Amino acid sequence: ICIDEFSNIRNSDFKFACMIIDFYTHKIIDILPSRTTPYLDEYFSKLPIKTRQKVKYVVTDMYDGYISATKNGCLTLQLLLILFIIWNT
């Protein structure tokens, strides 16, 4: 899976929302209203165990909430790829 955030202008409770995408099909799996660590931890913990066991790889940025939630929630995670991008303006 791939996880990233985007500006959440529709919901004033959270500044950023979270999108989870299938790496192979590029289809959206889910859009979450928040990217906070407690929200992500709860989201992954509520997924069926069989679903969590299917996640082998995660592509994300360096946001700690994504890293900790996927490490804790995806039971058979083999690789966590963290992208670090530097913008030079």
CSV table of N, CA and C in Angstrom, one decimal:
chain,number,residue,atom,x,y,z
A,1,ILE,N,0.8,-1.2,0.0
A,1,ILE,CA,0.0,0.0,0.0
A,1,ILE,C,0.9,1.2,0.0
A,2,CYS,N,0.3,2.3,-0.4
A,2,CYS,CA,0.9,3.6,-0.3
A,2,CYS,C,0.1,4.5,0.5
A,3,ILE,N,0.7,5.3,1.4
A,3,ILE,CA,0.0,6.2,2.3
A,3,ILE,C,0.5,7.6,2.2
A,4,ASP,N,-0.3,8.6,2.0
A,4,ASP,CA,0.1,10.0,2.0
A,4,ASP,C,-1.1,10.9,2.5
A,5,GLU,N,-0.7,12.1,2.8
A,5,GLU,CA,-1.7,13.0,3.2
A,5,GLU,C,-2.0,14.1,2.2
A,6,PHE,N,-3.2,14.7,2.4
A,6,PHE,CA,-3.5,15.9,1.5
A,6,PHE,C,-4.3,16.9,2.4
A,7,SER,N,-4.3,18.1,2.0
A,7,SER,CA,-4.9,19.2,2.7
A,7,SER,C,-6.4,18.9,2.8
A,8,ASN,N,-6.9,19.0,4.0
A,8,ASN,CA,-8.3,18.6,4.2
A,8,ASN,C,-9.2,19.9,4.4
A,9,ILE,N,-9.6,20.4,3.3
A,9,ILE,CA,-10.3,21.7,3.4
A,9,ILE,C,-11.8,21.5,3.7
A,10,ARG,N,-12.3,20.3,3.5
A,10,ARG,CA,-13.7,20.0,3.8
A,10,ARG,C,-14.0,19.8,5.3
A,11,ASN,N,-13.1,19.4,6.0
A,11,ASN,CA,-13.3,19.1,7.4
A,11,ASN,C,-12.4,20.0,8.3
A,12,SER,N,-13.0,20.8,9.0
A,12,SER,CA,-12.3,21.8,9.8
A,12,SER,C,-11.7,21.2,11.1
A,13,ASP,N,-12.1,20.0,11.4
A,13,ASP,CA,-11.5,19.3,12.6
A,13,ASP,C,-10.1,18.9,12.5
A,14,PHE,N,-9.7,18.5,11.3
A,14,PHE,CA,-8.3,18.1,11.0
A,14,PHE,C,-7.7,18.8,9.8
A,15,LYS,N,-6.5,19.2,9.9
A,15,LYS,CA,-5.8,20.0,8.8
A,15,LYS,C,-5.5,19.1,7.6
A,16,PHE,N,-5.2,17.8,7.9
A,16,PHE,CA,-4.8,16.9,6.8
A,16,PHE,C,-5.6,15.6,6.9
A,17,ALA,N,-6.0,15.1,5.7
A,17,ALA,CA,-6.6,13.8,5.6
A,17,ALA,C,-5.6,12.8,5.1
A,18,CYS,N,-5.9,11.6,5.1
A,18,CYS,CA,-5.0,10.5,4.7
A,18,CYS,C,-5.6,9.6,3.6
A,19,MET,N,-4.8,9.3,2.6
A,19,MET,CA,-5.3,8.5,1.5
A,19,MET,C,-4.4,7.2,1.5
A,20,ILE,N,-5.1,6.1,1.4
A,20,ILE,CA,-4.4,4.8,1.3
A,20,ILE,C,-4.7,4.3,-0.1
A,21,ILE,N,-3.6,3.9,-0.9
A,21,ILE,CA,-3.7,3.5,-2.3
A,21,ILE,C,-3.1,2.2,-2.5
A,22,ASP,N,-3.7,1.4,-3.4
A,22,ASP,CA,-3.1,0.1,-3.8
A,22,ASP,C,-1.9,0.4,-4.7
A,23,PHE,N,-0.8,-0.1,-4.3
A,23,PHE,CA,0.5,0.2,-5.1
A,23,PHE,C,0.4,-0.3,-6.5
A,24,TYR,N,-0.2,-1.5,-6.7
A,24,TYR,CA,-0.2,-2.2,-8.0
A,24,TYR,C,-1.3,-1.6,-8.9
A,25,THR,N,-2.5,-1.4,-8.4
A,25,THR,CA,-3.6,-0.9,-9.3
A,25,THR,C,-3.8,0.6,-9.3
A,26,HIS,N,-3.1,1.3,-8.3
A,26,HIS,CA,-3.3,2.7,-8.2
A,26,HIS,C,-4.7,3.1,-7.8
A,27,LYS,N,-5.5,2.2,-7.4
A,27,LYS,CA,-6.8,2.5,-6.9
A,27,LYS,C,-6.9,2.9,-5.5
A,28,ILE,N,-7.7,3.9,-5.1
A,28,ILE,CA,-7.9,4.3,-3.8
A,28,ILE,C,-8.5,3.2,-2.9
A,29,ILE,N,-7.9,2.8,-1.9
A,29,ILE,CA,-8.4,1.8,-0.9
A,29,ILE,C,-9.3,2.5,0.1
A,30,ASP,N,-8.9,3.6,0.6
A,30,ASP,CA,-9.6,4.4,1.6
A,30,ASP,C,-9.1,5.8,1.7
A,31,ILE,N,-10.0,6.7,2.1
A,31,ILE,CA,-9.7,8.1,2.5
A,31,ILE,C,-10.1,8.3,3.9
A,32,LEU,N,-9.2,8.6,4.7
A,32,LEU,CA,-9.4,8.8,6.2
A,32,LEU,C,-9.5,10.3,6.5
A,33,PRO,N,-10.3,10.8,7.3
A,33,PRO,CA,-10.5,12.2,7.6
A,33,PRO,C,-9.3,12.8,8.4
A,34,SER,N,-8.5,11.9,9.0
A,34,SER,CA,-7.3,12.4,9.8
A,34,SER,C,-6.1,11.6,9.5
A,35,ARG,N,-4.9,12.2,9.7
A,35,ARG,CA,-3.7,11.4,9.6
A,35,ARG,C,-3.0,11.3,11.0
A,36,THR,N,-3.7,11.7,12.0
A,36,THR,CA,-3.1,11.6,13.4
A,36,THR,C,-2.8,10.2,13.8
A,37,THR,N,-1.8,10.0,14.6
A,37,THR,CA,-1.3,8.7,15.0
A,37,THR,C,-2.5,7.9,15.7
A,38,PRO,N,-3.2,8.5,16.7
A,38,PRO,CA,-4.2,7.7,17.3
A,38,PRO,C,-5.3,7.3,16.3
A,39,TYR,N,-5.7,8.1,15.4
A,39,TYR,CA,-6.7,7.8,14.4
A,39,TYR,C,-6.2,6.6,13.5
A,40,LEU,N,-4.9,6.7,13.0
A,40,LEU,CA,-4.4,5.7,12.2
A,40,LEU,C,-4.2,4.3,13.0
A,41,ASP,N,-3.8,4.4,14.2
A,41,ASP,CA,-3.7,3.2,15.0
A,41,ASP,C,-5.0,2.5,15.2
A,42,GLU,N,-6.0,3.3,15.4
A,42,GLU,CA,-7.4,2.7,15.6
A,42,GLU,C,-7.9,2.2,14.3
A,43,TYR,N,-7.6,2.9,13.2
A,43,TYR,CA,-8.1,2.4,11.8
A,43,TYR,C,-7.5,1.0,11.5
A,44,PHE,N,-6.1,0.9,11.7
A,44,PHE,CA,-5.5,-0.4,11.3
A,44,PHE,C,-5.8,-1.5,12.3
A,45,SER,N,-6.1,-1.1,13.6
A,45,SER,CA,-6.4,-2.2,14.5
A,45,SER,C,-7.8,-2.7,14.3
A,46,LYS,N,-8.7,-2.0,13.7
A,46,LYS,CA,-10.0,-2.4,13.4
A,46,LYS,C,-10.2,-3.2,12.1
A,47,LEU,N,-9.1,-3.2,11.3
A,47,LEU,CA,-9.2,-4.0,10.1
A,47,LEU,C,-9.1,-5.5,10.4
A,48,PRO,N,-9.8,-6.4,9.7
A,48,PRO,CA,-9.7,-7.8,10.0
A,48,PRO,C,-8.3,-8.3,9.9
A,49,ILE,N,-7.9,-9.2,10.7
A,49,ILE,CA,-6.6,-9.8,10.8
A,49,ILE,C,-6.1,-10.3,9.4
A,50,LYS,N,-7.0,-10.9,8.7
A,50,LYS,CA,-6.7,-11.4,7.3
A,50,LYS,C,-6.3,-10.3,6.4
A,51,THR,N,-7.0,-9.2,6.5
A,51,THR,CA,-6.6,-8.0,5.7
A,51,THR,C,-5.3,-7.5,6.1
A,52,ARG,N,-5.0,-7.3,7.3
A,52,ARG,CA,-3.7,-6.8,7.8
A,52,ARG,C,-2.6,-7.7,7.5
A,53,GLN,N,-2.8,-9.0,7.4
A,53,GLN,CA,-1.8,-10.0,7.0
A,53,GLN,C,-1.4,-9.9,5.6
A,54,LYS,N,-2.3,-9.4,4.8
A,54,LYS,CA,-2.0,-9.3,3.3
A,54,LYS,C,-1.0,-8.1,3.0
A,55,VAL,N,-0.9,-7.2,3.9
A,55,VAL,CA,0.0,-6.0,3.6
A,55,VAL,C,1.5,-6.5,3.9
A,56,LYS,N,2.2,-6.5,2.8
A,56,LYS,CA,3.6,-6.9,2.8
A,56,LYS,C,4.5,-5.7,2.8
A,57,TYR,N,4.1,-4.6,2.0
A,57,TYR,CA,5.0,-3.5,1.7
A,57,TYR,C,4.2,-2.2,1.9
A,58,VAL,N,4.8,-1.2,2.5
A,58,VAL,CA,4.2,0.1,2.7
A,58,VAL,C,5.2,1.2,2.1
A,59,VAL,N,4.6,2.1,1.3
A,59,VAL,CA,5.4,3.2,0.8
A,59,VAL,C,4.8,4.4,1.4
A,60,THR,N,5.6,5.2,2.0
A,60,THR,CA,5.1,6.4,2.8
A,60,THR,C,6.2,7.4,2.8
A,61,ASP,N,5.9,8.6,3.4
A,61,ASP,CA,6.9,9.6,3.7
A,61,ASP,C,7.4,9.4,5.1
A,62,MET,N,8.1,10.4,5.6
A,62,MET,CA,8.7,10.2,6.9
A,62,MET,C,7.8,10.6,8.1
A,63,TYR,N,6.5,10.8,7.8
A,63,TYR,CA,5.6,11.1,8.9
A,63,TYR,C,5.5,10.0,9.9
A,64,ASP,N,5.8,10.2,11.2
A,64,ASP,CA,5.8,9.2,12.2
A,64,ASP,C,4.5,8.4,12.4
A,65,GLY,N,3.4,9.1,12.2
A,65,GLY,CA,2.1,8.4,12.3
A,65,GLY,C,1.9,7.3,11.4
A,66,TYR,N,2.4,7.5,10.1
A,66,TYR,CA,2.3,6.4,9.1
A,66,TYR,C,3.2,5.2,9.5
A,67,ILE,N,4.4,5.6,9.9
A,67,ILE,CA,5.4,4.6,10.2
A,67,ILE,C,4.9,3.7,11.4
A,68,SER,N,4.6,4.3,12.5
A,68,SER,CA,4.2,3.5,13.7
A,68,SER,C,2.9,2.8,13.4
A,69,ALA,N,1.9,3.4,12.8
A,69,ALA,CA,0.6,2.7,12.6
A,69,ALA,C,0.8,1.5,11.7
A,70,THR,N,1.6,1.6,10.6
A,70,THR,CA,1.7,0.4,9.8
A,70,THR,C,2.6,-0.6,10.4
A,71,LYS,N,3.6,-0.2,11.1
A,71,LYS,CA,4.4,-1.2,11.8
A,71,LYS,C,3.6,-2.0,12.8
A,72,ASN,N,2.8,-1.3,13.5
A,72,ASN,CA,2.0,-2.0,14.6
A,72,ASN,C,0.8,-2.7,14.0
A,73,GLY,N,0.2,-2.2,12.9
A,73,GLY,CA,-1.1,-2.7,12.4
A,73,GLY,C,-1.0,-3.8,11.4
A,74,CYS,N,0.1,-3.7,10.6
A,74,CYS,CA,0.3,-4.7,9.5
A,74,CYS,C,1.1,-5.8,10.0
A,75,LEU,N,0.5,-7.0,10.3
A,75,LEU,CA,1.2,-8.0,11.0
A,75,LEU,C,2.3,-8.7,10.3
A,76,THR,N,2.3,-8.7,9.0
A,76,THR,CA,3.3,-9.4,8.2
A,76,THR,C,4.1,-8.5,7.4
A,77,LEU,N,4.3,-7.2,7.8
A,77,LEU,CA,5.0,-6.2,7.0
A,77,LEU,C,6.4,-6.6,6.8
A,78,GLN,N,6.9,-6.7,5.6
A,78,GLN,CA,8.3,-7.1,5.3
A,78,GLN,C,9.1,-5.9,5.0
A,79,LEU,N,8.6,-4.8,4.4
A,79,LEU,CA,9.4,-3.7,4.0
A,79,LEU,C,8.6,-2.4,4.2
A,80,LEU,N,9.2,-1.4,4.8
A,80,LEU,CA,8.6,-0.1,5.0
A,80,LEU,C,9.5,0.8,4.2
A,81,LEU,N,9.1,1.3,3.0
A,81,LEU,CA,9.8,2.2,2.2
A,81,LEU,C,9.5,3.7,2.5
A,82,ILE,N,10.4,4.4,3.0
A,82,ILE,CA,10.2,5.8,3.4
A,82,ILE,C,10.8,6.7,2.4
A,83,LEU,N,10.0,7.5,1.8
A,83,LEU,CA,10.4,8.4,0.8
A,83,LEU,C,10.8,9.8,1.4
A,84,PHE,N,11.9,10.3,1.1
A,84,PHE,CA,12.4,11.6,1.6
A,84,PHE,C,12.7,12.5,0.4
A,85,ILE,N,11.9,13.5,0.3
A,85,ILE,CA,12.0,14.4,-0.9
A,85,ILE,C,12.4,15.8,-0.4
A,86,ILE,N,13.4,16.3,-1.1
A,86,ILE,CA,13.8,17.7,-0.8
A,86,ILE,C,13.5,18.6,-2.0
A,87,TRP,N,12.7,19.6,-1.7
A,87,TRP,CA,12.3,20.5,-2.8
A,87,TRP,C,13.3,21.7,-2.7
A,88,ASN,N,13.9,22.0,-3.9
A,88,ASN,CA,14.8,23.1,-4.0
A,88,ASN,C,14.2,24.2,-4.8
A,89,THR,N,13.9,25.3,-4.1
A,89,THR,CA,13.2,26.4,-4.9
A,89,THR,C,14.2,27.6,-5.0
